Structures are given as structure tokens and as C-alpha cells.
Amino acid sequence: MLKFFLLCTLALASRADIAEEDDVLVLKKSNFEEALKAHPNILVEFYAPWCGHCKALVPEYAKAASMLKAEGSDIRLAKVDATEEADLAQEYGVRGYPTIKFFKGGDKESPKEYSAGRQADDIVNWLKKRTGPAATTLSEVSQAESLIEDNEVVVIGFFKEAESEGAKAFLKAAESVDDVPFGIASDDAIFSKFEVTKDGVVLFKKFDEKRNTYDGELNKADLLSFIKANQLPLVIEFTEQTAPKIFGGEIKSHILMFVPKTASDFTDKMTEFKKAAEGFKGKILFIFIDSEVDDNQRILEFFGLKKEECPAIRLITLEDEMTKYRPESEAITAENIIAFCTLFTEGKLKPHLMSQDIPEDWDKSPVKVLVGKNFEEVVFDPKKNVFVEFYAPWCGHCKQLEPIWNKLGENFKDSSDVVVAKMDSTANENEAVKVHSFPTLKFFPAGDERKVIDYNGERTLEGFTKFLESGGQEGGAPAGEEDEEVDDMDDLDEQEEDSDGEGGDHDEL
């Protein structure tokens, strides 16, 4: 009996080591496994105290934890200071902040990456989808009303027979959507309350039309297309909170309106933009960005814009490669925007490539200065081997590399066939190279084949020298074989904290 008492006491003491802050468990390497055993379903945020995105998440994360706790849910939220618990961060492949992983059923070997938005409702809905039924069974009108009232977007299937083929297709669609709650109802009173007369699906939302009724064939693919087209507002503002929804969604073509919210004609511009959006639901996402907000300046820079040049319209595709488009007319009218988007959907637009003017002294220093307008001529000179650094002026890793790169240029300045060059990729673009992170280093060997070789070796003067002397063999790989760290525009502002050299060997777009 005494032995049993001691074991219980030790178990309680162990659990007592798991501290809480605002209903969020505070985990460390010493109590991590104990937490997984005590809480079979646990969402863990790996954060850095200095990370701006982590700080912005704090209130929403705590709110989600409190919501679940108040409901009596067995799902818990936890956090790990990855800068203090480096071993844990490394074990779970943490490469950026915040990284959020869901451990289901105490399984620590293969946690699921959190993929929804960063507001409390998004977090709670995602977790409920991962642990409960795909759709909540609604047996009373009050349940349906509460589901609609408590969520920004809800999809409800109305089916007289729960085992019908339509109901089965609806549930399959529900299983595929993480960030929207689903309900299913068969009760006549619920049909009557929401004026539904036959089996079907209705999307309820707190914006725009308030509800959308599906009128197509009841199959998973078409239902998912309907939900994708209607679950976001016609026009959505780019913010810290909406970024995951914008870039994590299936719509990869985005038209952006850069406009200051304080402008006297802001409402008029929004009205025109929204009017144009109506015809492109499910095809192009319409986003507006407040051009006066400091946190958005990196995005303006990415498009070669300055605050004083706004309002402005740009379009971007986020498929295999980011491609940007610029309208011929800067006038923000529904007519112009519709015409611009129509040309895009018909494949009749040419990409917009930024370029600075060619500096008069671009070739006077050992490291040559490239811009969009002289790039092709220099790097694909068949008689030259050209080694280029693609950099960003704000990039901490680029600044660290600068003296080494200058020394490399100095060492090869008298070479007849080697050119060391650099290009500011925040202001210049070209078709041959798509830059996703900084610094990016690429070698263009002499010849007519227009080859491109990625440099993957050490970023030292010795490493660069051996690479050039070996003709791009030692430390190189054919272009495209390296693992790019990012391919989405939502990371444009993520690396402010990383520009001092933290968190890897290059800064991401």
C-alpha cells in the first residue's frame, strides 16, 4: 500500500512540473514526453521570444487554449521556447518560427504540421477536425444556430437520409477541409428554419452574401470547389492573421491592390475592386494591402513599389514559380481590373520584370553590378564564366558575405574569362533565374548552352576560388537540385528577425 502511495505521489509530482501560462502548457525537454502521455491530443508551438510573428500569435493561441478548456475538451495547447530547448527543436525539424505541430494519441514520432490560420477560431476548428467527426450531427435548431453564430464560416449539409450518396459525398468533402467547421442535419425543423426544401449544402458566413447555396451535383470535387470559391471574402485584407488563409489556400493567383486606408477615396477604390472580384470567385483571390503600414513595406519593395506610388494594382501567381504582372492602366476601376484579370485568365499577359537603370560604372569595380536590363548580355556571354550573387540590401547574411565576395572579385579582376558579379534581386528580375532566398549564388559557365549551376559549397574565399578554378564542379550542382526553403510570398516579412544572421545560412523571401 505504501509503495502504491509513493508511486502515485511521484506521478502527481511529475505532472505538477508542467507549468501553465494562460491555459497553455509550458514544455521543456524534461517534461515533453510526460505531457504527451498525460494529454493524448496536444498542439505544440515552437517559438522564439524575439520573433514578431510568435508575439502576434500569443493572445490568439491563449484564447484557443481557454476555449477548449472551457468546453472540457481533452485537447491541450502547449508551447516550447525553441531557443532554450534546442534539442527538442532539432528533433522536430524546427527551421522557422513559429512552427506548430499536432501530436495525436501520444504519438511523438510523426506529428502533423498545423496548416490553418492563426486566429483562435481557426486553431480550435482545425483541432476539432483532427480529433472528432468530419461533420457535427445537428439534431436541433439551436445546435445549428449556435454553430453558425460561433464561427465566421460554416458549411451545413441538409440530408433527409444520412446514408444517402449525397450525404456520403458531403462527408468526404468535410474530411478534406481543415479550417471550416461542418454540420449535417436531417431534422425537418432545421430544414424549415433555414428555408431548405430539398437535400443540399449551404455555406453560411458573416460577410458578403451571408450564405451561398450549392446547386451542383453532389460529389466531393464540385463541393470542394464551391467551398473554396465562397469561404473567403470577395476582398480580403493582407494581415498577420489572414496570411495563412491567403497563402495556404488552393487559389494561387492573387491580384493585389496597394492602397492607404487613410486615403479619402479608399471606400470608392474598394467598391470598384470588390465589383471586379465578383466575376473571378474561385479563380483569382482579391487582396488589398494597406500601403501605409510599416510591416507591409517589404511587400511593396518586392513589387518595386514605393508608398508614394500607391494606389497600385499588381497580380502574382504562386505556382511552381512566382510570376508578377502589371496592368497597362493604373486607373483603379472595375472595368480596368476586369479587363486585366480576363487577359490573365486567357493567358494573354506577359510577366512584369523589374529592372533598375544600368549604372554608368557597373563594370568599373572588381564585382560587376547587374540589373535586369544588362543581365542576359553579361551572364550568357559565351566567352565568360560568370559567378553571380543575388542579394537583398536588408539581408543580414548578404552583408556578412559582402567582404568575402569583394575579395573574390579582387582576386579575379584580371582574369580574361571569369566575371564576379552581384544583383539586387529586390529591384531586378529576369526570366532565367527565380530567386526565393538570399543570398542565392549561381554560376553561368562559358558556352552557348546557357547552363546554370547552383553553388552549394562553403561560403568562404577558399571555397569560392576552388569552385571557379574547377569550372563550377567543386561545390556546384545543376540548377534546381537544391532544396529551396520557401516559395510563397507570405514569407516576405518573416525574416526581419533573421537579418542578424540567426536561423540559417540565408534569408528567405
Tab-separated table of C-alpha atoms in Angstrom, residues 136-460:
chain	number	residue	atom	x	y	z
A	136	THR	CA	-21.154	17.588	-36.365
A	137	THR	CA	-24.559	15.928	-36.301
A	138	LEU	CA	-27.186	18.619	-35.727
A	139	SER	CA	-30.414	17.298	-34.196
A	140	GLU	CA	-31.952	20.579	-33.022
A	141	VAL	CA	-32.411	24.051	-34.483
A	142	SER	CA	-30.491	25.590	-31.560
A	143	GLN	CA	-27.419	23.463	-32.382
A	144	ALA	CA	-27.403	24.693	-35.962
A	145	GLU	CA	-27.916	28.289	-34.856
A	146	SER	CA	-25.044	28.055	-32.362
A	147	LEU	CA	-22.707	26.542	-34.942
A	148	ILE	CA	-23.438	29.396	-37.339
A	149	GLU	CA	-23.252	32.084	-34.656
A	150	ASP	CA	-19.945	30.883	-33.213
A	151	ASN	CA	-17.993	30.691	-36.478
A	152	GLU	CA	-17.027	33.023	-39.287
A	153	VAL	CA	-17.779	30.357	-41.906
A	154	VAL	CA	-19.833	27.151	-41.561
A	155	VAL	CA	-20.920	24.538	-44.093
A	156	ILE	CA	-24.092	22.569	-43.334
A	157	GLY	CA	-25.345	19.580	-45.281
A	158	PHE	CA	-29.107	19.107	-45.293
A	159	PHE	CA	-29.926	15.447	-45.967
A	160	LYS	CA	-33.128	13.593	-45.116
A	161	GLU	CA	-31.229	10.303	-45.246
A	162	ALA	CA	-27.822	10.303	-43.528
A	163	GLU	CA	-26.751	7.280	-45.581
A	164	SER	CA	-27.631	8.770	-48.962
A	165	GLU	CA	-24.974	9.073	-51.657
A	166	GLY	CA	-25.161	12.863	-51.416
A	167	ALA	CA	-24.561	12.763	-47.662
A	168	LYS	CA	-21.568	10.457	-48.148
A	169	ALA	CA	-20.054	12.822	-50.732
A	170	PHE	CA	-20.640	15.725	-48.347
A	171	LEU	CA	-18.796	13.926	-45.523
A	172	LYS	CA	-15.881	13.133	-47.824
A	173	ALA	CA	-15.623	16.820	-48.682
A	174	ALA	CA	-15.817	17.700	-44.970
A	175	GLU	CA	-12.864	15.392	-44.245
A	176	SER	CA	-10.756	17.315	-46.761
A	177	VAL	CA	-11.252	20.814	-45.320
A	178	ASP	CA	-9.383	21.623	-42.106
A	179	ASP	CA	-10.227	25.238	-41.443
A	180	VAL	CA	-14.038	25.297	-41.745
A	181	PRO	CA	-16.483	23.522	-39.390
A	182	PHE	CA	-19.142	21.298	-40.966
A	183	GLY	CA	-22.548	20.222	-39.716
A	184	ILE	CA	-25.049	17.714	-41.056
A	185	ALA	CA	-28.798	17.838	-40.406
A	186	SER	CA	-31.826	15.701	-41.273
A	187	ASP	CA	-34.441	17.135	-38.896
A	188	ASP	CA	-37.469	18.744	-40.576
A	189	ALA	CA	-37.406	21.668	-38.144
A	190	ILE	CA	-33.846	22.562	-39.170
A	191	PHE	CA	-34.782	22.345	-42.864
A	192	SER	CA	-37.727	24.661	-42.197
A	193	LYS	CA	-35.755	27.135	-40.078
A	194	PHE	CA	-33.194	27.706	-42.841
A	195	GLU	CA	-35.742	27.526	-45.673
A	196	VAL	CA	-34.197	24.444	-47.252
A	197	THR	CA	-36.742	22.342	-49.177
A	198	LYS	CA	-34.575	19.513	-50.520
A	199	ASP	CA	-31.264	17.761	-49.887
A	200	GLY	CA	-28.373	20.173	-50.396
A	201	VAL	CA	-25.475	22.140	-48.967
A	202	VAL	CA	-25.397	25.703	-47.680
A	203	LEU	CA	-22.337	27.754	-46.725
A	204	PHE	CA	-23.095	30.343	-44.021
A	205	LYS	CA	-20.714	33.264	-43.454
A	206	LYS	CA	-20.583	36.574	-41.627
A	207	PHE	CA	-19.604	38.633	-44.686
A	208	ASP	CA	-20.620	39.430	-48.265
A	209	GLU	CA	-23.776	37.487	-49.249
A	210	LYS	CA	-24.082	35.848	-45.781
A	211	ARG	CA	-24.974	32.479	-47.318
A	212	ASN	CA	-24.290	30.545	-50.521
A	213	THR	CA	-26.452	27.633	-51.627
A	214	TYR	CA	-24.795	24.869	-53.629
A	215	ASP	CA	-26.786	23.942	-56.722
A	216	GLY	CA	-24.498	21.476	-58.469
A	217	GLU	CA	-24.052	17.722	-58.463
A	218	LEU	CA	-23.346	16.292	-55.019
A	219	ASN	CA	-19.806	14.995	-55.420
A	220	LYS	CA	-16.655	15.701	-53.443
A	221	ALA	CA	-14.720	17.579	-56.139
A	222	ASP	CA	-17.509	20.007	-57.009
A	223	LEU	CA	-18.378	20.589	-53.351
A	224	LEU	CA	-14.754	21.438	-52.583
A	225	SER	CA	-14.670	23.895	-55.489
A	226	PHE	CA	-17.835	25.545	-54.177
A	227	ILE	CA	-16.392	25.866	-50.662
A	228	LYS	CA	-13.056	27.177	-51.962
A	229	ALA	CA	-14.805	29.842	-54.015
A	230	ASN	CA	-17.012	31.096	-51.184
A	231	GLN	CA	-15.214	30.623	-47.868
A	232	LEU	CA	-13.139	33.813	-48.115
A	233	PRO	CA	-14.444	37.363	-48.555
A	234	LEU	CA	-14.598	38.730	-52.093
A	235	VAL	CA	-11.808	41.073	-50.984
A	236	ILE	CA	-9.543	40.128	-48.101
A	237	GLU	CA	-7.033	42.367	-46.326
A	238	PHE	CA	-3.482	41.081	-46.010
A	239	THR	CA	-2.604	40.942	-42.303
A	240	GLU	CA	-0.636	38.771	-39.911
A	241	GLN	CA	-3.802	36.805	-39.189
A	242	THR	CA	-5.099	36.379	-42.750
A	243	ALA	CA	-1.757	35.500	-44.376
A	244	PRO	CA	-2.042	31.733	-43.663
A	245	LYS	CA	-5.517	31.642	-45.202
A	246	ILE	CA	-4.388	33.632	-48.231
A	247	PHE	CA	-1.256	31.639	-48.990
A	248	GLY	CA	-2.314	28.285	-47.614
A	249	GLY	CA	-5.394	28.107	-49.825
A	250	GLU	CA	-5.785	26.467	-53.197
A	251	ILE	CA	-6.198	29.701	-55.151
A	252	LYS	CA	-2.671	30.551	-56.270
A	253	SER	CA	-3.441	33.565	-58.470
A	254	HIS	CA	-3.725	36.756	-56.433
A	255	ILE	CA	-4.495	40.310	-57.503
A	256	LEU	CA	-3.259	42.893	-55.033
A	257	MET	CA	-4.458	46.446	-54.548
A	258	PHE	CA	-1.957	48.572	-52.642
A	259	VAL	CA	-3.850	51.492	-51.145
A	260	PRO	CA	-3.589	53.564	-47.942
A	261	LYS	CA	-6.626	53.046	-45.716
A	262	THR	CA	-6.438	56.716	-44.791
A	263	ALA	CA	-6.948	57.862	-48.387
A	264	SER	CA	-10.052	59.993	-48.925
A	265	ASP	CA	-11.148	57.768	-51.819
A	266	PHE	CA	-10.398	54.458	-50.074
A	267	THR	CA	-14.071	53.436	-49.997
A	268	ASP	CA	-14.502	54.242	-53.687
A	269	LYS	CA	-11.429	52.177	-54.605
A	270	MET	CA	-12.656	49.254	-52.503
A	271	THR	CA	-16.079	49.406	-54.144
A	272	GLU	CA	-14.520	49.165	-57.623
A	273	PHE	CA	-12.151	46.386	-56.548
A	274	LYS	CA	-14.971	44.391	-54.962
A	275	LYS	CA	-17.196	44.811	-58.009
A	276	ALA	CA	-14.431	43.370	-60.196
A	277	ALA	CA	-13.898	40.439	-57.807
A	278	GLU	CA	-17.423	39.086	-58.277
A	279	GLY	CA	-16.656	37.522	-61.656
A	280	PHE	CA	-13.454	35.756	-60.573
A	281	LYS	CA	-14.548	33.849	-57.467
A	282	GLY	CA	-12.591	30.628	-57.149
A	283	LYS	CA	-10.114	31.722	-59.847
A	284	ILE	CA	-8.312	34.806	-58.526
A	285	LEU	CA	-8.031	35.934	-54.915
A	286	PHE	CA	-8.583	39.688	-54.491
A	287	ILE	CA	-6.393	41.147	-51.731
A	288	PHE	CA	-5.826	44.683	-50.544
A	289	ILE	CA	-2.726	45.813	-48.709
A	290	ASP	CA	-2.574	48.968	-46.607
A	291	SER	CA	0.445	50.676	-48.163
A	292	GLU	CA	0.968	52.905	-45.116
A	293	VAL	CA	1.572	50.033	-42.668
A	294	ASP	CA	5.261	49.608	-41.816
A	295	ASP	CA	5.041	45.808	-41.781
A	296	ASN	CA	3.883	45.871	-45.419
A	297	GLN	CA	6.834	47.834	-46.798
A	298	ARG	CA	8.774	44.678	-47.666
A	299	ILE	CA	5.880	43.562	-49.866
A	300	LEU	CA	5.817	46.901	-51.670
A	301	GLU	CA	9.554	46.568	-52.211
A	302	PHE	CA	9.064	43.064	-53.603
A	303	PHE	CA	6.855	44.568	-56.311
A	304	GLY	CA	9.173	47.517	-56.902
A	305	LEU	CA	6.692	49.958	-55.390
A	306	LYS	CA	7.086	52.941	-53.074
A	307	LYS	CA	4.377	54.284	-50.763
A	308	GLU	CA	4.038	57.433	-52.831
A	309	GLU	CA	3.279	55.328	-55.936
A	310	CYS	CA	0.138	53.848	-54.346
A	311	PRO	CA	-2.690	53.164	-55.059
A	312	ALA	CA	-1.444	50.491	-57.447
A	313	ILE	CA	-2.533	47.112	-58.781
A	314	ARG	CA	-0.346	44.042	-59.266
A	315	LEU	CA	-1.076	40.372	-59.958
A	316	ILE	CA	1.026	37.407	-58.880
A	317	THR	CA	0.881	33.653	-59.429
A	318	LEU	CA	2.284	31.331	-56.776
A	319	GLU	CA	2.527	28.125	-58.741
A	320	ASP	CA	5.898	26.450	-59.349
A	321	GLU	CA	7.418	29.884	-59.756
A	322	MET	CA	6.292	33.324	-58.640
A	323	THR	CA	5.322	35.397	-61.667
A	324	LYS	CA	4.237	39.024	-61.464
A	325	TYR	CA	2.037	41.041	-63.784
A	326	ARG	CA	1.362	44.770	-64.043
A	327	PRO	CA	-1.680	46.376	-65.714
A	328	GLU	CA	-1.139	48.836	-68.545
A	329	SER	CA	-3.536	51.311	-66.944
A	330	GLU	CA	-3.018	52.437	-63.359
A	331	ALA	CA	-6.638	53.629	-63.049
A	332	ILE	CA	-8.432	51.575	-60.408
A	333	THR	CA	-11.837	50.973	-61.906
A	334	ALA	CA	-13.867	47.778	-62.052
A	335	GLU	CA	-13.721	47.918	-65.852
A	336	ASN	CA	-9.914	48.102	-65.960
A	337	ILE	CA	-9.437	45.399	-63.326
A	338	ILE	CA	-11.875	43.026	-65.042
A	339	ALA	CA	-10.091	43.537	-68.365
A	340	PHE	CA	-6.700	42.924	-66.724
A	341	CYS	CA	-7.868	39.734	-64.976
A	342	THR	CA	-9.566	38.477	-68.129
A	343	LEU	CA	-6.341	38.820	-70.122
A	344	PHE	CA	-4.571	36.910	-67.352
A	345	THR	CA	-7.072	34.021	-67.277
A	346	GLU	CA	-6.852	33.809	-71.074
A	347	GLY	CA	-3.057	33.567	-70.896
A	348	LYS	CA	-2.521	36.779	-72.831
A	349	LEU	CA	-0.379	38.695	-70.312
A	350	LYS	CA	3.391	38.927	-70.318
A	351	PRO	CA	5.170	38.802	-66.937
A	352	HIS	CA	6.331	42.099	-65.490
A	353	LEU	CA	10.079	42.025	-64.770
A	354	MET	CA	11.568	44.803	-62.670
A	355	SER	CA	14.846	46.456	-63.579
A	356	GLN	CA	16.864	49.410	-62.430
A	357	ASP	CA	18.694	51.507	-64.984
A	358	ILE	CA	22.174	50.286	-65.861
A	359	PRO	CA	24.674	52.209	-63.691
A	360	GLU	CA	27.286	54.096	-65.723
A	361	ASP	CA	30.064	52.494	-63.657
A	362	TRP	CA	28.532	48.987	-63.471
A	363	ASP	CA	31.749	47.318	-64.720
A	364	LYS	CA	34.353	49.608	-63.106
A	365	SER	CA	34.754	47.647	-59.832
A	366	PRO	CA	36.061	44.080	-59.454
A	367	VAL	CA	32.498	42.946	-58.646
A	368	LYS	CA	30.298	43.882	-61.597
A	369	VAL	CA	26.820	45.307	-60.970
A	370	LEU	CA	23.979	43.599	-62.799
A	371	VAL	CA	20.429	44.834	-63.282
A	372	GLY	CA	17.549	43.373	-65.249
A	373	LYS	CA	18.497	45.329	-68.374
A	374	ASN	CA	22.091	44.026	-68.671
A	375	PHE	CA	21.686	40.601	-67.072
A	376	GLU	CA	21.277	38.460	-70.213
A	377	GLU	CA	24.093	40.189	-72.069
A	378	VAL	CA	26.591	39.650	-69.240
A	379	VAL	CA	25.794	36.235	-67.768
A	380	PHE	CA	25.209	34.462	-71.089
A	381	ASP	CA	28.306	35.835	-72.804
A	382	PRO	CA	29.609	32.602	-74.418
A	383	LYS	CA	33.210	33.592	-73.708
A	384	LYS	CA	32.791	34.278	-69.984
A	385	ASN	CA	32.333	32.237	-66.814
A	386	VAL	CA	30.089	34.401	-64.651
A	387	PHE	CA	29.538	33.895	-60.897
A	388	VAL	CA	26.614	35.921	-59.534
A	389	GLU	CA	25.387	36.735	-56.047
A	390	PHE	CA	21.659	37.542	-55.960
A	391	TYR	CA	21.178	39.603	-52.805
A	392	ALA	CA	18.818	41.850	-50.871
A	393	PRO	CA	20.053	45.097	-49.299
A	394	TRP	CA	18.363	44.246	-45.979
A	395	CYS	CA	19.666	40.657	-45.808
A	396	GLY	CA	21.984	40.025	-42.847
A	397	HIS	CA	23.639	37.013	-44.482
A	398	CYS	CA	24.337	39.052	-47.620
A	399	LYS	CA	26.034	41.721	-45.514
A	400	GLN	CA	28.211	39.050	-43.896
A	401	LEU	CA	29.138	37.702	-47.308
A	402	GLU	CA	29.963	41.108	-48.848
A	403	PRO	CA	33.651	41.421	-47.835
A	404	ILE	CA	34.362	37.854	-48.990
A	405	TRP	CA	32.594	38.448	-52.296
A	406	ASN	CA	34.509	41.691	-52.826
A	407	LYS	CA	37.780	39.875	-52.153
A	408	LEU	CA	36.799	37.172	-54.633
A	409	GLY	CA	36.171	39.855	-57.260
A	410	GLU	CA	39.520	41.452	-56.484
A	411	ASN	CA	41.320	38.111	-56.951
A	412	PHE	CA	39.753	37.531	-60.376
A	413	LYS	CA	39.653	41.111	-61.662
A	414	ASP	CA	42.451	40.481	-64.162
A	415	SER	CA	41.003	37.203	-65.451
A	416	SER	CA	40.073	37.218	-69.119
A	417	ASP	CA	37.248	34.713	-68.786
A	418	VAL	CA	35.911	34.968	-65.191
A	419	VAL	CA	33.397	37.599	-64.070
A	420	VAL	CA	32.311	38.018	-60.441
A	421	ALA	CA	29.035	39.936	-60.223
A	422	LYS	CA	26.091	40.792	-57.975
A	423	MET	CA	22.456	41.765	-58.490
A	424	ASP	CA	19.954	43.360	-56.118
A	425	SER	CA	17.048	40.952	-56.567
A	426	THR	CA	14.590	43.150	-54.711
A	427	ALA	CA	14.750	45.635	-57.611
A	428	ASN	CA	15.734	43.471	-60.581
A	429	GLU	CA	14.335	40.307	-62.130
A	430	ASN	CA	14.985	38.064	-65.110
A	431	GLU	CA	13.393	35.045	-66.756
A	432	ALA	CA	16.403	32.762	-66.323
A	433	VAL	CA	16.646	32.787	-62.516
A	434	LYS	CA	13.853	32.838	-59.948
A	435	VAL	CA	15.244	33.885	-56.582
A	436	HIS	CA	13.498	32.588	-53.448
A	437	SER	CA	16.111	33.239	-50.755
A	438	PHE	CA	19.122	35.405	-50.070
A	439	PRO	CA	21.924	35.173	-50.874
A	440	THR	CA	21.441	32.908	-53.893
A	441	LEU	CA	24.657	32.062	-55.727
A	442	LYS	CA	24.650	30.837	-59.320
A	443	PHE	CA	27.344	30.146	-61.902
A	444	PHE	CA	26.885	30.661	-65.638
A	445	PRO	CA	29.684	28.780	-67.453
A	446	ALA	CA	31.066	29.909	-70.812
A	447	GLY	CA	29.494	28.408	-73.910
A	448	ASP	CA	26.310	28.602	-75.922
A	449	GLU	CA	24.270	26.144	-73.816
A	450	ARG	CA	23.002	28.781	-71.331
A	451	LYS	CA	23.759	26.451	-68.424
A	452	VAL	CA	23.079	27.499	-64.832
A	453	ILE	CA	24.868	25.851	-61.900
A	454	ASP	CA	23.930	26.378	-58.261
A	455	TYR	CA	26.721	26.906	-55.767
A	456	ASN	CA	26.200	24.664	-52.721
A	457	GLY	CA	29.668	24.730	-51.204
A	458	GLU	CA	31.208	26.628	-48.310
A	459	ARG	CA	30.759	30.381	-48.332
A	460	THR	CA	34.440	31.078	-47.902
